[in-house]
mmCIF file of C-alpha atoms in Angstrom:
data_model
loop_
_atom_site.group_PDB
_atom_site.id
_atom_site.type_symbol
_atom_site.label_atom_id
_atom_site.label_comp_id
_atom_site.label_asym_id
_atom_site.label_seq_id
_atom_site.Cartn_x
_atom_site.Cartn_y
_atom_site.Cartn_z
ATOM 1 C CA MET A 536 -48.318 -57.659 -9.420
ATOM 2 C CA SER A 537 -47.278 -60.561 -7.204
ATOM 3 C CA ASP A 538 -43.690 -59.395 -7.476
ATOM 4 C CA THR A 539 -43.776 -57.376 -4.254
ATOM 5 C CA PRO A 540 -40.834 -57.836 -1.870
ATOM 6 C CA SER A 541 -43.027 -58.715 1.108
ATOM 7 C CA SER A 542 -45.472 -61.445 0.169
ATOM 8 C CA ASP A 543 -46.429 -62.198 3.775
ATOM 9 C CA PHE A 544 -48.883 -59.309 4.076
ATOM 10 C CA GLN A 545 -52.599 -59.586 3.411
ATOM 11 C CA TYR A 546 -54.055 -56.884 1.202
ATOM 12 C CA SER A 547 -56.763 -56.979 -1.425
ATOM 13 C CA PRO A 548 -56.066 -54.283 -3.994
ATOM 14 C CA ILE A 549 -58.646 -51.537 -4.174
ATOM 15 C CA HIS A 550 -57.610 -50.825 -7.763
ATOM 16 C CA LYS A 551 -56.246 -53.644 -9.920
ATOM 17 C CA SER A 552 -53.186 -52.984 -12.076
ATOM 18 C CA GLN A 553 -50.538 -54.795 -14.062
ATOM 19 C CA ALA A 554 -47.956 -52.703 -12.175
ATOM 20 C CA LYS A 555 -46.545 -53.944 -8.881
ATOM 21 C CA LEU A 556 -48.555 -53.267 -5.747
ATOM 22 C CA ALA A 557 -47.486 -50.809 -3.068
ATOM 23 C CA CYS A 558 -49.676 -50.027 -0.072
ATOM 24 C CA SER A 559 -49.314 -49.067 3.575
ATOM 25 C CA ALA A 560 -48.950 -52.746 4.520
ATOM 26 C CA ASN A 561 -45.836 -53.332 2.391
ATOM 27 C CA LEU A 562 -44.375 -49.841 2.053
ATOM 28 C CA LEU A 563 -41.744 -50.226 4.782
ATOM 29 C CA ALA A 564 -40.473 -53.493 3.278
ATOM 30 C CA LEU A 565 -40.340 -51.886 -0.166
ATOM 31 C CA LEU A 566 -38.373 -48.904 1.082
ATOM 32 C CA GLU A 567 -35.929 -51.153 2.932
ATOM 33 C CA GLN A 568 -35.391 -53.340 -0.133
ATOM 34 C CA ILE A 569 -35.362 -50.478 -2.642
ATOM 35 C CA PRO A 570 -34.053 -47.425 -0.745
ATOM 36 C CA ASP A 571 -33.416 -45.451 -3.942
ATOM 37 C CA MET A 572 -36.956 -45.899 -5.263
ATOM 38 C CA GLN A 573 -38.157 -42.810 -7.110
ATOM 39 C CA ILE A 574 -41.574 -41.594 -5.975
ATOM 40 C CA ILE A 575 -43.581 -39.777 -8.636
ATOM 41 C CA ASP A 576 -46.636 -37.703 -7.701
ATOM 42 C CA ILE A 577 -48.933 -37.482 -10.733
ATOM 43 C CA ARG A 578 -51.422 -35.091 -9.146
ATOM 44 C CA ASP A 579 -51.967 -31.606 -10.593
ATOM 45 C CA SER A 580 -49.102 -29.169 -10.095
ATOM 46 C CA GLN A 581 -51.332 -26.881 -8.009
ATOM 47 C CA ASP A 582 -52.167 -29.671 -5.566
ATOM 48 C CA TYR A 583 -48.519 -30.711 -5.432
ATOM 49 C CA ALA A 584 -47.579 -27.118 -4.572
ATOM 50 C CA LEU A 585 -50.129 -27.054 -1.731
ATOM 51 C CA ASP A 586 -49.036 -30.342 -0.156
ATOM 52 C CA HIS A 587 -46.689 -33.081 -1.220
ATOM 53 C CA ILE A 588 -44.290 -35.698 0.030
ATOM 54 C CA GLY A 589 -40.835 -34.185 0.251
ATOM 55 C CA ILE A 590 -39.064 -36.947 -1.662
ATOM 56 C CA ALA A 591 -41.664 -37.112 -4.443
ATOM 57 C CA ARG A 592 -41.226 -35.431 -7.807
ATOM 58 C CA ASN A 593 -44.229 -34.089 -9.654
ATOM 59 C CA ILE A 594 -45.004 -35.234 -13.180
ATOM 60 C CA PRO A 595 -48.692 -34.335 -13.581
ATOM 61 C CA MET A 596 -51.034 -36.937 -15.034
ATOM 62 C CA GLN A 597 -51.570 -34.711 -18.075
ATOM 63 C CA ASP A 598 -47.899 -35.291 -18.951
ATOM 64 C CA PHE A 599 -48.068 -39.061 -19.366
ATOM 65 C CA ALA A 600 -45.706 -38.817 -22.353
ATOM 66 C CA SER A 601 -42.871 -37.449 -20.164
ATOM 67 C CA LEU A 602 -43.619 -39.929 -17.399
ATOM 68 C CA SER A 603 -43.576 -42.930 -19.713
ATOM 69 C CA GLN A 604 -40.474 -41.697 -21.522
ATOM 70 C CA GLU A 605 -38.536 -41.381 -18.243
ATOM 71 C CA ILE A 606 -39.626 -44.744 -16.866
ATOM 72 C CA LEU A 607 -38.980 -46.635 -20.092
ATOM 73 C CA ALA A 608 -35.592 -44.943 -20.549
ATOM 74 C CA ASN A 609 -34.464 -45.964 -17.032
ATOM 75 C CA PRO A 610 -35.276 -49.657 -16.555
ATOM 76 C CA GLN A 611 -32.677 -49.970 -13.770
ATOM 77 C CA THR A 612 -34.539 -47.400 -11.634
ATOM 78 C CA THR A 613 -37.590 -48.416 -9.630
ATOM 79 C CA TYR A 614 -40.525 -46.003 -9.603
ATOM 80 C CA MET A 615 -43.561 -45.787 -7.374
ATOM 81 C CA LEU A 616 -46.433 -43.692 -8.690
ATOM 82 C CA HIS A 617 -49.048 -42.088 -6.484
ATOM 83 C CA CYS A 618 -52.082 -39.898 -7.085
ATOM 84 C CA TYR A 619 -55.135 -38.773 -5.101
ATOM 85 C CA SER A 620 -56.751 -42.169 -4.477
ATOM 86 C CA GLY A 621 -54.724 -44.851 -6.280
ATOM 87 C CA TYR A 622 -57.076 -45.220 -9.244
ATOM 88 C CA THR A 623 -55.217 -43.190 -11.878
ATOM 89 C CA VAL A 624 -51.841 -44.710 -11.005
ATOM 90 C CA SER A 625 -53.336 -48.188 -11.265
ATOM 91 C CA VAL A 626 -54.426 -47.369 -14.829
ATOM 92 C CA TYR A 627 -51.155 -45.637 -15.725
ATOM 93 C CA GLY A 628 -49.210 -48.500 -14.146
ATOM 94 C CA SER A 629 -50.989 -50.963 -16.413
ATOM 95 C CA TYR A 630 -50.290 -48.806 -19.469
ATOM 96 C CA LEU A 631 -46.597 -48.631 -18.557
ATOM 97 C CA VAL A 632 -46.357 -52.398 -18.105
ATOM 98 C CA GLU A 633 -48.064 -52.891 -21.468
ATOM 99 C CA MET A 634 -45.433 -50.544 -22.943
ATOM 100 C CA GLY A 635 -42.681 -52.801 -21.523
ATOM 101 C CA ALA A 636 -41.895 -51.303 -18.087
ATOM 102 C CA LYS A 637 -41.018 -53.809 -15.378
ATOM 103 C CA ASN A 638 -39.880 -51.216 -12.842
ATOM 104 C CA VAL A 639 -43.194 -49.641 -11.772
ATOM 105 C CA TYR A 640 -45.135 -49.814 -8.535
ATOM 106 C CA TYR A 641 -48.403 -48.028 -7.914
ATOM 107 C CA PHE A 642 -49.563 -46.882 -4.474
ATOM 108 C CA ASP A 643 -53.071 -48.315 -4.129
ATOM 109 C CA GLU A 644 -54.271 -45.978 -1.417
ATOM 110 C CA SER A 645 -54.812 -42.253 -1.027
ATOM 111 C CA PHE A 646 -52.184 -39.539 -0.981
ATOM 112 C CA TYR A 647 -52.880 -39.007 2.728
ATOM 113 C CA GLU A 648 -52.412 -42.696 3.535
ATOM 114 C CA LEU A 649 -49.059 -42.628 1.741
ATOM 115 C CA LYS A 650 -48.056 -39.501 3.611
ATOM 116 C CA GLN A 651 -48.990 -41.122 6.949
ATOM 117 C CA ALA A 652 -47.146 -44.356 6.109
ATOM 118 C CA LEU A 653 -43.996 -42.397 5.220
ATOM 119 C CA GLN A 654 -44.239 -40.381 8.439
ATOM 120 C CA ASN A 655 -44.489 -43.629 10.396
ATOM 121 C CA HIS A 656 -41.469 -44.959 8.494
ATOM 122 C CA HIS A 657 -39.411 -41.883 9.400
ATOM 123 C CA LYS A 658 -40.432 -42.194 13.081
ATOM 124 C CA GLN A 659 -39.223 -45.805 13.086
ATOM 125 C CA GLU A 660 -35.871 -44.763 11.595
ATOM 126 C CA GLN A 661 -35.212 -42.310 14.433
#
């Protein structure tokens, strides 16, 4: 969890996890350090279809077997998981770390906070 690229930010996790922490405060540093990070949206497929982050793939929370298989099979790829509020990905992140994954971040805030942080990131790039 303390393995985040930017350790100079102050943030108390809302949801504790054994996975690495991602939040609005360190998201820009993470994306700069790991530009090919894979973002996985674990919300229901219906909610993903209604609104999602363009670069995120959907592997619904009900399909934890597929999610864990992909992450464990690709240790060289970094993944950031997000859900509705950050709770479920904190739990899933811990499960994945217990299964041996070292390449998992969890976004500890809401879907809408992630969406806003990514929009701000894209504005800064322009």
